[in-house]
PDB file of C-alpha atoms and ligand atoms in Angstrom:
ATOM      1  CA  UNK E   1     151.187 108.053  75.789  1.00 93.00           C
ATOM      2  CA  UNK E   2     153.270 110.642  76.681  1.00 98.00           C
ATOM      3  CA  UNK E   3     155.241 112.267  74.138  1.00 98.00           C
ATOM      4  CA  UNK E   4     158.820 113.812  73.560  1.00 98.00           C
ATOM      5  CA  UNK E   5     158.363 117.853  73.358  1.00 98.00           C
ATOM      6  CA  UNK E   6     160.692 118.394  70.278  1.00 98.00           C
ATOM      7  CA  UNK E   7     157.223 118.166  67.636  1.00 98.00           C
ATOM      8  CA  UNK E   8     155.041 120.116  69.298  1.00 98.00           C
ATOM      9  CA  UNK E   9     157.500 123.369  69.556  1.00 98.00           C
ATOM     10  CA  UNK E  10     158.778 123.080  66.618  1.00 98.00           C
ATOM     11  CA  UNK E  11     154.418 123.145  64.938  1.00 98.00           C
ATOM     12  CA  UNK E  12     154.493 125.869  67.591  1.00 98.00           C
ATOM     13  CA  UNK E  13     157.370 128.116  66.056  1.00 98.00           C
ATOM     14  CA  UNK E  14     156.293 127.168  62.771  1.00 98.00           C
ATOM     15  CA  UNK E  15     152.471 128.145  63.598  1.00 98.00           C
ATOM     16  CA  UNK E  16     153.858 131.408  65.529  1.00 98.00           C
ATOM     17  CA  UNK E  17     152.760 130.477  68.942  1.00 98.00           C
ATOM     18  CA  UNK E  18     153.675 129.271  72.432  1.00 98.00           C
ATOM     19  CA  UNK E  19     153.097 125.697  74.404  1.00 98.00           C
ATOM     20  CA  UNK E  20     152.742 126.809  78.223  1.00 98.00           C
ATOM     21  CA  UNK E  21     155.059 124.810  80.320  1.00 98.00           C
ATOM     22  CA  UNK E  22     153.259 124.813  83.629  1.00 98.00           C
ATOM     23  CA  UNK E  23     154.673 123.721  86.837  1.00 97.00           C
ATOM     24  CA  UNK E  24     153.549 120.659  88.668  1.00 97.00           C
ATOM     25  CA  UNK E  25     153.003 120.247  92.666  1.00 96.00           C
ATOM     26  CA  UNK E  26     150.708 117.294  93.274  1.00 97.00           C
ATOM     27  CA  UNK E  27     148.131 115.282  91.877  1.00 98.00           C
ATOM     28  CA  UNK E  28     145.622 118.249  91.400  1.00 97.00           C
ATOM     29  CA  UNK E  29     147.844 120.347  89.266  1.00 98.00           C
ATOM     30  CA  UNK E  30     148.035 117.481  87.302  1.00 98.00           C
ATOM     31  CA  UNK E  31     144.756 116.554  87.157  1.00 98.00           C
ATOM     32  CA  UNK E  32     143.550 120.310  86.649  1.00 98.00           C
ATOM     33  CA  UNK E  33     146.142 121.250  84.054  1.00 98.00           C
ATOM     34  CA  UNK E  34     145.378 118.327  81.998  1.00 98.00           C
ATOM     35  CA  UNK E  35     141.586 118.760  82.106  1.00 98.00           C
ATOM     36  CA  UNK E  36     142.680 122.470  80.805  1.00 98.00           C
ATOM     37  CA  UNK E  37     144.566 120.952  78.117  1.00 98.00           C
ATOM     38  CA  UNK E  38     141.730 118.779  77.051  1.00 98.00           C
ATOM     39  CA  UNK E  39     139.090 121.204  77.305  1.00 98.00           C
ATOM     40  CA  UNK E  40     141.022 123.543  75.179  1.00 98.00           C
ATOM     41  CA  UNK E  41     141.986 121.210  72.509  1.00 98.00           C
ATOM     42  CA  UNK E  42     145.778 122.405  73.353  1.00 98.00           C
ATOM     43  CA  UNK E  43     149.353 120.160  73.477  1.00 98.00           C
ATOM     44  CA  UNK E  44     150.832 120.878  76.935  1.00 98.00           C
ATOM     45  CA  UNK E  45     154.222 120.737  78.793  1.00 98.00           C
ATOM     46  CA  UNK E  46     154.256 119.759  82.777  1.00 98.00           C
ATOM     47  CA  UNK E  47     157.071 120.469  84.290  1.00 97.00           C
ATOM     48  CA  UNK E  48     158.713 119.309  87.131  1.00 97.00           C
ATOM     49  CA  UNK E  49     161.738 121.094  89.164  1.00 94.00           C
ATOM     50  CA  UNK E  50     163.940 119.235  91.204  1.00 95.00           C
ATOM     51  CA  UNK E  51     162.564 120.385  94.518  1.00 95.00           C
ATOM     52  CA  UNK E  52     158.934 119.377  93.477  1.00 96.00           C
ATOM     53  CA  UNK E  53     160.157 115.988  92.606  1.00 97.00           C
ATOM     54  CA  UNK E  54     161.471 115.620  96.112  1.00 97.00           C
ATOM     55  CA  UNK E  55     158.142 116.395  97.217  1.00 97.00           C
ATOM     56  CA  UNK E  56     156.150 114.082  94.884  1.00 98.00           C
ATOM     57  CA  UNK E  57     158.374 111.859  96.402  1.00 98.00           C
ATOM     58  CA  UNK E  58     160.541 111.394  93.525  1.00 98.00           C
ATOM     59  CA  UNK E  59     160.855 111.001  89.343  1.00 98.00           C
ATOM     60  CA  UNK E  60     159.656 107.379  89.399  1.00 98.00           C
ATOM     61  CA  UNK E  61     156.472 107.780  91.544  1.00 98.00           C
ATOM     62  CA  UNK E  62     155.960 111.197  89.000  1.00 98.00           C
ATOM     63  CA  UNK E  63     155.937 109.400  85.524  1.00 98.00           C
ATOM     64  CA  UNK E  64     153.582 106.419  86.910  1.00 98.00           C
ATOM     65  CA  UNK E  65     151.446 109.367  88.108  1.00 98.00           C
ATOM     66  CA  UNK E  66     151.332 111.321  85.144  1.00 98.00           C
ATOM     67  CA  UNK E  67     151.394 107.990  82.999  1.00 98.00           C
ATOM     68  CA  UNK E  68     148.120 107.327  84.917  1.00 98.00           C
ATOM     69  CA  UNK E  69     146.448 110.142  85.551  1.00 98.00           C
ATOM     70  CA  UNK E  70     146.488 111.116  81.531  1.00 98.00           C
ATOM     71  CA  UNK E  71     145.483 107.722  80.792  1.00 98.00           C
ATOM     72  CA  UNK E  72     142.781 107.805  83.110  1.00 98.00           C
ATOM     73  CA  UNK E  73     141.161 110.797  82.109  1.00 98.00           C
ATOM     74  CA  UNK E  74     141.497 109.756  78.184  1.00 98.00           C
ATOM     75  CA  UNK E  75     143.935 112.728  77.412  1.00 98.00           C
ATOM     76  CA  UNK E  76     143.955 113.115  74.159  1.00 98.00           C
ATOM     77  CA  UNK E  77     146.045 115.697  73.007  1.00 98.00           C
ATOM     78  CA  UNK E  78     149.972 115.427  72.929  1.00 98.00           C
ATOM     79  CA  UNK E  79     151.674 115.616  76.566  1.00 98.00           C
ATOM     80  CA  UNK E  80     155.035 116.056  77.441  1.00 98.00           C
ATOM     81  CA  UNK E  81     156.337 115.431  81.336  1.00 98.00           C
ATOM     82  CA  UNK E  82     159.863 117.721  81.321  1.00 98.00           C
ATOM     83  CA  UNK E  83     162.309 117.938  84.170  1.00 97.00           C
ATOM     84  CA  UNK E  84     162.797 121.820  84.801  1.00 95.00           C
ATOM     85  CA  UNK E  85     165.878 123.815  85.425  1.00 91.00           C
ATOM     86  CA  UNK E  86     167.503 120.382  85.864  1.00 94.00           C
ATOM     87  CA  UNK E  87     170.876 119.692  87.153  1.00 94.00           C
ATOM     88  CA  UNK E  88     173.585 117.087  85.526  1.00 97.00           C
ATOM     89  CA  UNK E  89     172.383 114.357  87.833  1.00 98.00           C
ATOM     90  CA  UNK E  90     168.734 114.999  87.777  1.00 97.00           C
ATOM     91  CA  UNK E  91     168.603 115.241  84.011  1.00 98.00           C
ATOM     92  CA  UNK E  92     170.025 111.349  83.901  1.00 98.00           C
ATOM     93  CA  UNK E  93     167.439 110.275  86.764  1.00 98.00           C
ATOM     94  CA  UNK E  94     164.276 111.381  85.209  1.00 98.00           C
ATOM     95  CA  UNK E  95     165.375 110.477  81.286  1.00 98.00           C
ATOM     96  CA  UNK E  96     166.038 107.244  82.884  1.00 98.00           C
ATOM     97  CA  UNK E  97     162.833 107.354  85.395  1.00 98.00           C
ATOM     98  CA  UNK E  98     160.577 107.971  81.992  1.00 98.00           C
ATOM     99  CA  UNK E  99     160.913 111.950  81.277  1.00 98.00           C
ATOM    100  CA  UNK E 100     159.949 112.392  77.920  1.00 98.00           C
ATOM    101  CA  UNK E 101     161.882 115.903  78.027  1.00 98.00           C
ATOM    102  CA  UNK E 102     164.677 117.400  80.249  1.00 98.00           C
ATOM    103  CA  UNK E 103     166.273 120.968  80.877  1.00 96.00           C
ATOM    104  CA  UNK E 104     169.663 120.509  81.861  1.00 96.00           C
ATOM    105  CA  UNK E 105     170.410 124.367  83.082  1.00 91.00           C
ATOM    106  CA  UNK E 106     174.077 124.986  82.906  1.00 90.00           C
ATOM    107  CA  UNK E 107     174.051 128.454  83.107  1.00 86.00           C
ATOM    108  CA  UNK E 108     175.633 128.645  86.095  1.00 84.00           C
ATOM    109  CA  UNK E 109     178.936 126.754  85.013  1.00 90.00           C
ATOM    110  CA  UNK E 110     181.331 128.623  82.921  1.00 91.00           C
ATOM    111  CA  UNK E 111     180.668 128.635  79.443  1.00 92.00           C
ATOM    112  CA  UNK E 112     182.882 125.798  78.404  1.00 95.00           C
ATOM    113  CA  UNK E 113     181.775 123.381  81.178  1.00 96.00           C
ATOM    114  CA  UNK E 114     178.085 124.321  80.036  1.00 95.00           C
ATOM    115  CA  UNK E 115     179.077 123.336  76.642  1.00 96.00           C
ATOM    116  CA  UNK E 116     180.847 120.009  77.301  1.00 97.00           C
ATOM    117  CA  UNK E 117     177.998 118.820  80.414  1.00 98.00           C
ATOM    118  CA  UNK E 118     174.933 120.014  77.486  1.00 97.00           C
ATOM    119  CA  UNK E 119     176.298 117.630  74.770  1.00 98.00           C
ATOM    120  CA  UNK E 120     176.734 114.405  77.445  1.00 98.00           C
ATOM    121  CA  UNK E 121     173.110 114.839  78.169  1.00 98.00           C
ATOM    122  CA  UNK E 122     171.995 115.419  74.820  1.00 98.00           C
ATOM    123  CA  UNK E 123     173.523 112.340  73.607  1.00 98.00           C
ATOM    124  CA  UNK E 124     171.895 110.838  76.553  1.00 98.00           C
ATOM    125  CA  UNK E 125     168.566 111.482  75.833  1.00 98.00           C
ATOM    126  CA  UNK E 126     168.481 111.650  71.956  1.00 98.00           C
ATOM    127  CA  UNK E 127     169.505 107.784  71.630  1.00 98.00           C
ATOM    128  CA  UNK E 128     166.372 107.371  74.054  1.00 98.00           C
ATOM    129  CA  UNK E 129     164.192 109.749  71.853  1.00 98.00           C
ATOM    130  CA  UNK E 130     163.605 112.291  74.776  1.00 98.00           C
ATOM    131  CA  UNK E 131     163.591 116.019  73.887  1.00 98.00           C
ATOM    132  CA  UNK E 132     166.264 118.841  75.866  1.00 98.00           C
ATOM    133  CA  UNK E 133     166.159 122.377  76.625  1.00 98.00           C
ATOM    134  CA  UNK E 134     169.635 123.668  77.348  1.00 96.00           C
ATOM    135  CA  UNK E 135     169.904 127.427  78.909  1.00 92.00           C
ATOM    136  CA  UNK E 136     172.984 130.258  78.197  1.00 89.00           C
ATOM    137  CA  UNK E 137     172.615 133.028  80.807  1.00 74.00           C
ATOM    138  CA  UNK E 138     175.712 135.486  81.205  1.00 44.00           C
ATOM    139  CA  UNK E 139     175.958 139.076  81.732  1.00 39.00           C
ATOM    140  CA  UNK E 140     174.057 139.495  84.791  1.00 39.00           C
ATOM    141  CA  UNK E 141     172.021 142.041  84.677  1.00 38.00           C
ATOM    142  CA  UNK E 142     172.530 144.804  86.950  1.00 40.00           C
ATOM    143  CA  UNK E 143     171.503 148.272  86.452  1.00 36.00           C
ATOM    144  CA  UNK E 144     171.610 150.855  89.283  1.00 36.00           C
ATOM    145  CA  UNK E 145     171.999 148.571  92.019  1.00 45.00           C
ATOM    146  CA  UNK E 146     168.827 146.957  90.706  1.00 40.00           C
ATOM    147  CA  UNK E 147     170.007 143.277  90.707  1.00 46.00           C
ATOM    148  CA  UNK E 148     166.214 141.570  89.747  1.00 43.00           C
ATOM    149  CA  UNK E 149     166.002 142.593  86.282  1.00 54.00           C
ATOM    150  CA  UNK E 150     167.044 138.813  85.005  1.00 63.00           C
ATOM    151  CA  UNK E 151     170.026 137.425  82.951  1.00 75.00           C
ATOM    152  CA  UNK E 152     170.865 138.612  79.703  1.00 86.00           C
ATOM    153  CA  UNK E 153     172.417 135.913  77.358  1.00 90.00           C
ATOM    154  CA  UNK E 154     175.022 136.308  74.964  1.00 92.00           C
ATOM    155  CA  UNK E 155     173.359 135.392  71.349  1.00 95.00           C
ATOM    156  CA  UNK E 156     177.024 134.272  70.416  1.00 95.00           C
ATOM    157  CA  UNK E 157     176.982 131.625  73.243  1.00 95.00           C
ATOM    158  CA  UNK E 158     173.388 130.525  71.964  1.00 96.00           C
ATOM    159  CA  UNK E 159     174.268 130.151  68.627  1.00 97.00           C
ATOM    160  CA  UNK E 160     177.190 127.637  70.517  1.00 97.00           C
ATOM    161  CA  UNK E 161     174.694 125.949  72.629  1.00 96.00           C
ATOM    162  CA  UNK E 162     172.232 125.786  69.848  1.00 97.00           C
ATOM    163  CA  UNK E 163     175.017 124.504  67.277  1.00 97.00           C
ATOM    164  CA  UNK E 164     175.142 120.726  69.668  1.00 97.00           C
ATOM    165  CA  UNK E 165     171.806 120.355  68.818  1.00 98.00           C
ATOM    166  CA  UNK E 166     169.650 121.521  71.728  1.00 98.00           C
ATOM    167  CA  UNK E 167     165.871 120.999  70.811  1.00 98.00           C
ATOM    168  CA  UNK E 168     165.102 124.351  72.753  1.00 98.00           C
ATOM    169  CA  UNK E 169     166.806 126.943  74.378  1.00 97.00           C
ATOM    170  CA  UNK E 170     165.813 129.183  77.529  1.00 94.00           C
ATOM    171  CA  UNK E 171     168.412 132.177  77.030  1.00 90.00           C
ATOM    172  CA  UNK E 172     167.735 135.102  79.696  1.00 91.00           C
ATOM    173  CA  UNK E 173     166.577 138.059  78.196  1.00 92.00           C
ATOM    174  CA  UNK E 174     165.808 139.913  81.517  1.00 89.00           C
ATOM    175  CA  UNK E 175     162.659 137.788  82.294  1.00 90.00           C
ATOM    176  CA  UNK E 176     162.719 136.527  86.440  1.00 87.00           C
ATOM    177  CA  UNK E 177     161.571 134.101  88.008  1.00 85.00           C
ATOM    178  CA  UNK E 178     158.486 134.597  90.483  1.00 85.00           C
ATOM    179  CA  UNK E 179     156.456 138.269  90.829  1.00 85.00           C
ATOM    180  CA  UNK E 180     158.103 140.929  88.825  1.00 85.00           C
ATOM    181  CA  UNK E 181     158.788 143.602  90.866  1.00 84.00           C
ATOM    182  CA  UNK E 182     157.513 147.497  90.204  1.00 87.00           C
ATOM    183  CA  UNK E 183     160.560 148.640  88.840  1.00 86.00           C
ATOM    184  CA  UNK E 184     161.095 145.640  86.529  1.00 85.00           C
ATOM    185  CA  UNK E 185     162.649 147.061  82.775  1.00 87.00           C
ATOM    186  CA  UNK E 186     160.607 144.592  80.727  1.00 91.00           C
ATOM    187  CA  UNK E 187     161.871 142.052  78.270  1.00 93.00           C
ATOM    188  CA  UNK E 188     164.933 142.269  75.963  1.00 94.00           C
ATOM    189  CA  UNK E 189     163.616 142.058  72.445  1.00 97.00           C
ATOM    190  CA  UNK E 190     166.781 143.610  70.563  1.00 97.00           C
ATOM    191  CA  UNK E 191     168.691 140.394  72.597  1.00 95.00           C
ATOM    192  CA  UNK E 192     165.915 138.073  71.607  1.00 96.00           C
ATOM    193  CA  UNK E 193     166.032 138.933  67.996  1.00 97.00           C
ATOM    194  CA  UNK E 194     169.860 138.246  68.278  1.00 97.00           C
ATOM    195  CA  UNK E 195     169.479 135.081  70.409  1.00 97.00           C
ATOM    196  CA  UNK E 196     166.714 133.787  67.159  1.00 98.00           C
ATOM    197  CA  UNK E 197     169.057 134.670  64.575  1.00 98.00           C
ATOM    198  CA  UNK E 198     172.283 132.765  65.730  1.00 97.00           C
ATOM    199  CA  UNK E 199     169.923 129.970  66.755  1.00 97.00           C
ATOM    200  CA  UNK E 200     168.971 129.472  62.770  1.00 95.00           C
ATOM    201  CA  UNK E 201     165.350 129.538  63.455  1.00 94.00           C
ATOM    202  CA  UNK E 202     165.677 127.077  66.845  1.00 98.00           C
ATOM    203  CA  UNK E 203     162.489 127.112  69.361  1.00 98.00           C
ATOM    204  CA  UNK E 204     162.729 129.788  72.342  1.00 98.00           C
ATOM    205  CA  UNK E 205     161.503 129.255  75.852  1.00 96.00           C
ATOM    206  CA  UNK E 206     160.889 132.197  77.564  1.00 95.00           C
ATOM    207  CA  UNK E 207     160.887 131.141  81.042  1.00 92.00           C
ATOM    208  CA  UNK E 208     159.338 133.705  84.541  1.00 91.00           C
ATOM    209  CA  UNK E 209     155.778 133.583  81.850  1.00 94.00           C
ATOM    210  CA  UNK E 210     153.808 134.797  85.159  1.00 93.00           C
ATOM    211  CA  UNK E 211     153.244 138.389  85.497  1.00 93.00           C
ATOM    212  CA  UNK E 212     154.455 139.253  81.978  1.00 95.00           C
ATOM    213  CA  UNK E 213     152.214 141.946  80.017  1.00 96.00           C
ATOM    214  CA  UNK E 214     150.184 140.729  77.131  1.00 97.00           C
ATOM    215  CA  UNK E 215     151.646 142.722  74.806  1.00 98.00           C
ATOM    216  CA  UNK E 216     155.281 141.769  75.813  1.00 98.00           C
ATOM    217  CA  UNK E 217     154.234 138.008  75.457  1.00 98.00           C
ATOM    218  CA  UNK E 218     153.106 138.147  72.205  1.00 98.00           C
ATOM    219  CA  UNK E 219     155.818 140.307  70.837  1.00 98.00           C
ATOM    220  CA  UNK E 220     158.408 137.599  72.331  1.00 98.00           C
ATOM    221  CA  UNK E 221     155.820 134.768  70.518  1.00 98.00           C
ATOM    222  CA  UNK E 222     156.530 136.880  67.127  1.00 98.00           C
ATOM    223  CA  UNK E 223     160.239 136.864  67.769  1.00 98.00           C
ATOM    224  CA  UNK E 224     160.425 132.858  67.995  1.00 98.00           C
ATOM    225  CA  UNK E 225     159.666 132.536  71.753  1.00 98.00           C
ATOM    226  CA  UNK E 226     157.604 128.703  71.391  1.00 98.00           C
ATOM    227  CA  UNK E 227     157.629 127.597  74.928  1.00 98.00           C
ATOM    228  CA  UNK E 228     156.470 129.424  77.790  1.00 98.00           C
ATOM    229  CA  UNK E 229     157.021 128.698  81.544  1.00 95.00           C
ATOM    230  CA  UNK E 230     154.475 129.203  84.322  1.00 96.00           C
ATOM    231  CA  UNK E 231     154.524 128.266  87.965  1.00 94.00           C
ATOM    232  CA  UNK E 232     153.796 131.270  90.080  1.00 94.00           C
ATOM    233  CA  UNK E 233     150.939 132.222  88.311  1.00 97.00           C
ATOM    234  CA  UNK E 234     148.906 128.954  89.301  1.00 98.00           C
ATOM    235  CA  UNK E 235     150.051 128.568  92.857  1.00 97.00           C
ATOM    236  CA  UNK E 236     148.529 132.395  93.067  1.00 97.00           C
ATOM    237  CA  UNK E 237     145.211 131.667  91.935  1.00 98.00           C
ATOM    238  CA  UNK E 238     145.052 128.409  93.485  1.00 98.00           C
ATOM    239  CA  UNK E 239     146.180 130.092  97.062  1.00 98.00           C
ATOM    240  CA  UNK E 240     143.394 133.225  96.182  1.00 98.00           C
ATOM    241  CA  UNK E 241     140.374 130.260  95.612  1.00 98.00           C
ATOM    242  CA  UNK E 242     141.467 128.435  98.550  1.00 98.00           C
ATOM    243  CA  UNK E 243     141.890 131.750 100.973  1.00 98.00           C
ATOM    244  CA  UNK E 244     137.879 132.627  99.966  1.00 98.00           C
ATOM    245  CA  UNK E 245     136.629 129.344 100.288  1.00 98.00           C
ATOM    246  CA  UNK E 246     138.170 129.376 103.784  1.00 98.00           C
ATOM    247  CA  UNK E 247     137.180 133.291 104.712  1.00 98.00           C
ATOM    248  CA  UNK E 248     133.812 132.462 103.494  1.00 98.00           C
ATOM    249  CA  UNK E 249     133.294 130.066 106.163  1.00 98.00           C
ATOM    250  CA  UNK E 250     132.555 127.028 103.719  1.00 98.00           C
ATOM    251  CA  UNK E 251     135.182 124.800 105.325  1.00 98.00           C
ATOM    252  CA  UNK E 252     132.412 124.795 108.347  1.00 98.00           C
ATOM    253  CA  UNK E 253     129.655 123.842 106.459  1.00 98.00           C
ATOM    254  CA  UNK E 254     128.078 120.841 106.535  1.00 98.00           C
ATOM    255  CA  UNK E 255     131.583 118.172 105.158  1.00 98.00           C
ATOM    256  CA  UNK E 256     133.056 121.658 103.573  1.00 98.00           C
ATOM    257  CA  UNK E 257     136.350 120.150 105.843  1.00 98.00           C
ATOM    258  CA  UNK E 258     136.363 117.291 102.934  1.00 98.00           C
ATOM    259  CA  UNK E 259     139.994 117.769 100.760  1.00 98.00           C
ATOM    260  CA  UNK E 260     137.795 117.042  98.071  1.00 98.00           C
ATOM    261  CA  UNK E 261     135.990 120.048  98.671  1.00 98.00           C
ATOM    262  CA  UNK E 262     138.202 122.083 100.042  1.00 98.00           C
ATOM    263  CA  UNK E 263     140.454 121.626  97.247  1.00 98.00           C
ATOM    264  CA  UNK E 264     137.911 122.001  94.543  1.00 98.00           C
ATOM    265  CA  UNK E 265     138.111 125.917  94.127  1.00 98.00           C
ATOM    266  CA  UNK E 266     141.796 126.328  93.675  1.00 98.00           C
ATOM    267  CA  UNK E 267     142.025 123.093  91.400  1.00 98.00           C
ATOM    268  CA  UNK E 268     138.957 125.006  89.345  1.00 98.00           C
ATOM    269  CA  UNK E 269     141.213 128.429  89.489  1.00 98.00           C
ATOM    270  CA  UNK E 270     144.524 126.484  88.084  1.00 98.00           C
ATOM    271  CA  UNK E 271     142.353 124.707  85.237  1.00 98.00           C
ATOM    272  CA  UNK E 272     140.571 128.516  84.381  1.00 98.00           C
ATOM    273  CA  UNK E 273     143.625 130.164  84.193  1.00 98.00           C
ATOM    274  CA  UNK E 274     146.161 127.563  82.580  1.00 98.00           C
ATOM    275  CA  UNK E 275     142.441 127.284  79.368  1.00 98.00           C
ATOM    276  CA  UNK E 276     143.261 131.574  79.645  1.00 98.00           C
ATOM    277  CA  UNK E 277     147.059 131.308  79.135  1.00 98.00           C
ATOM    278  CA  UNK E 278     146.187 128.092  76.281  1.00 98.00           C
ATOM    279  CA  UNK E 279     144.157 130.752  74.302  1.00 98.00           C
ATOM    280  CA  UNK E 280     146.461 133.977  75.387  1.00 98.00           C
ATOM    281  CA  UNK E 281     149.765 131.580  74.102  1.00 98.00           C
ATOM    282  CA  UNK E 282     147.678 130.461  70.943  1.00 98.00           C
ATOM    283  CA  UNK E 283     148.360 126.900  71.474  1.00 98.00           C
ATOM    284  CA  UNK E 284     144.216 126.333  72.130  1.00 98.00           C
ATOM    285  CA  UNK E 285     142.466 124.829  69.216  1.00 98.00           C
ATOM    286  CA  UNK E 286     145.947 123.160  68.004  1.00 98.00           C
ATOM    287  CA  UNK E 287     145.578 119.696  69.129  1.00 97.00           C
ATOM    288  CA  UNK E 288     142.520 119.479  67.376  1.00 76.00           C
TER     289      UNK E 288
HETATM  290  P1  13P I   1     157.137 131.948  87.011  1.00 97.06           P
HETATM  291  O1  13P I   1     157.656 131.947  88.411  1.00 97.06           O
HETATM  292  O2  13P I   1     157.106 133.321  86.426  1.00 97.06           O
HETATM  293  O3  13P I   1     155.805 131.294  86.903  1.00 97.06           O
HETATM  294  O4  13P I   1     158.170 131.140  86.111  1.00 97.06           O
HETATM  295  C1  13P I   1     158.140 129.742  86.064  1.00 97.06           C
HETATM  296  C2  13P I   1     159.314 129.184  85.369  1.00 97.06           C
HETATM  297  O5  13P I   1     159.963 129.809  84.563  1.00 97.06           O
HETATM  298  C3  13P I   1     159.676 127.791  85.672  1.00 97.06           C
HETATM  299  O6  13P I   1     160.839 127.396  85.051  1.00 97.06           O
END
């Protein structure tokens, strides 16, 4: 079964660690971060934007997948399938497809509209039991011209957002989506320790996880970061595994053409890494 998200961050805060929220394509993400999961005795988030649920062909085809695949395998330890960076729309579709967690991201409405749209979907999917991750973002941050050094949230406005009784709350603190480029200033702990203070204690997610330094992740882990987004760092190793397979020629050999094969070293590359993050997050061993 799957489960709601709301338990597992909160043991995670509690326990002073991070859940990894990793990004979902197909069935072989699924199937690989699941295994990882499993094998490293660790609860797990898959998320879901809205453009990969377009291209899994949409929420309802999703939750039968997931619903099957993790029966399938005999997952044990808790799952939750969340809708990431969702809009208004798509946060009602997938509670009501069989979500057991949502992000509705307002950030990009004005403050009030964030507000008033964040407590219409949290009543929405609290009477259904379904966890929600709201985001603030705000002063953009800009330094220099240098316009990819991430959002930086108002802790005031998080304390708002956190006040309608968001389960978890993304709040920019100059993390990015995607690879972090050279010049990149790092994360905003002084801001984070604000955000955790007028949040009384409430889970963090810091989303952009791929490409963060160690030591920067598990400072943000001691300052009440529980949740921690990855996408780019999977389709990476799963592009690197597939690119060798196919330099080395192995496609050619003998039924080395077979998906089954030719998918197998990238699915083994997403399941070693997201088992690396699981122990690097200290969620491994947890589920236990
Ligand atoms: P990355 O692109 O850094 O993996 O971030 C993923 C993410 O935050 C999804 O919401």
């Amino acid at each position: 079964m799957l489960v709601s998200a709301k338990e597992m961050l909160q043991k995670a805060h509690e326990g002073h660690y991070a859940v990894g929220a990793f990004n979902i394509n197909n069935l072989e993400w699924t199937k690989s971060i699941l295994a990882a999961a499993q094998e490293a005795k660790s609860p797990v988030i898959l998320g879901v934007s809205e453009g990969a649920g377009k291209y899994q062909c949409g929420y309802k085809t999703i939750v039968a997948m997931v619903k099957e695949i993790h029966d399938y395998m005999g997952i044990t330890v808790p799952v939750a399938l969340h809708l990431d960076h969702g809009s208004f729309d798509g946060a009602k579709a997938c509670i009501e497809a069989g979500f057991t967690s949502v992000m509705f991201d307002g950030s990009h409405y004005d403050f009030e509209e964030n507000v008033a749209k964040s407590k219409e979907i949290l009543e929405f999917a609290h009477s259904r039991g379904i966890s929600v991750e709201c985001e603030v973002g705000g002063i953009g941050g800009e330094e220099d011209g240098v316009t990819s050094m991430g959002e930086v949230a108002s802790p005031e406005e998080c304390g708002q957002i956190a006040a309608l009784g968001v389960d978890f709350l993304a709040a920019g603190i100059g993390n990015i989506h995607g690879k972090y480029p050279a010049n990149w200033a790092g994360l905003n702990f002084e801001v984070l320790g604000k955000i955790q203070e007028a949040t009384n204690g409430l889970p963090l997610v810091l989303h952009g996880g791929s490409g963060i330094p160690a030591d920067q992740i598990a400072k943000a882990i001691d300052l009440g970061v529980s949740k921690i987004n990855v996408n780019t760092e999977l389709q990476l190793v799963f592009a690197a595994a597939t690119r060798k397979y196919i330099e080395e020629g192995k496609d050619l050999q003998g039924k080395g053409y077979d998906p089954r094969k030719l998918l197998a070293p990238g699915a083994k590359a997403i399941q070693e890494k997201v088992v690396a993050m699981m122990n690097q997050f200290g969620s491994a061993g947890k589920a236990e």
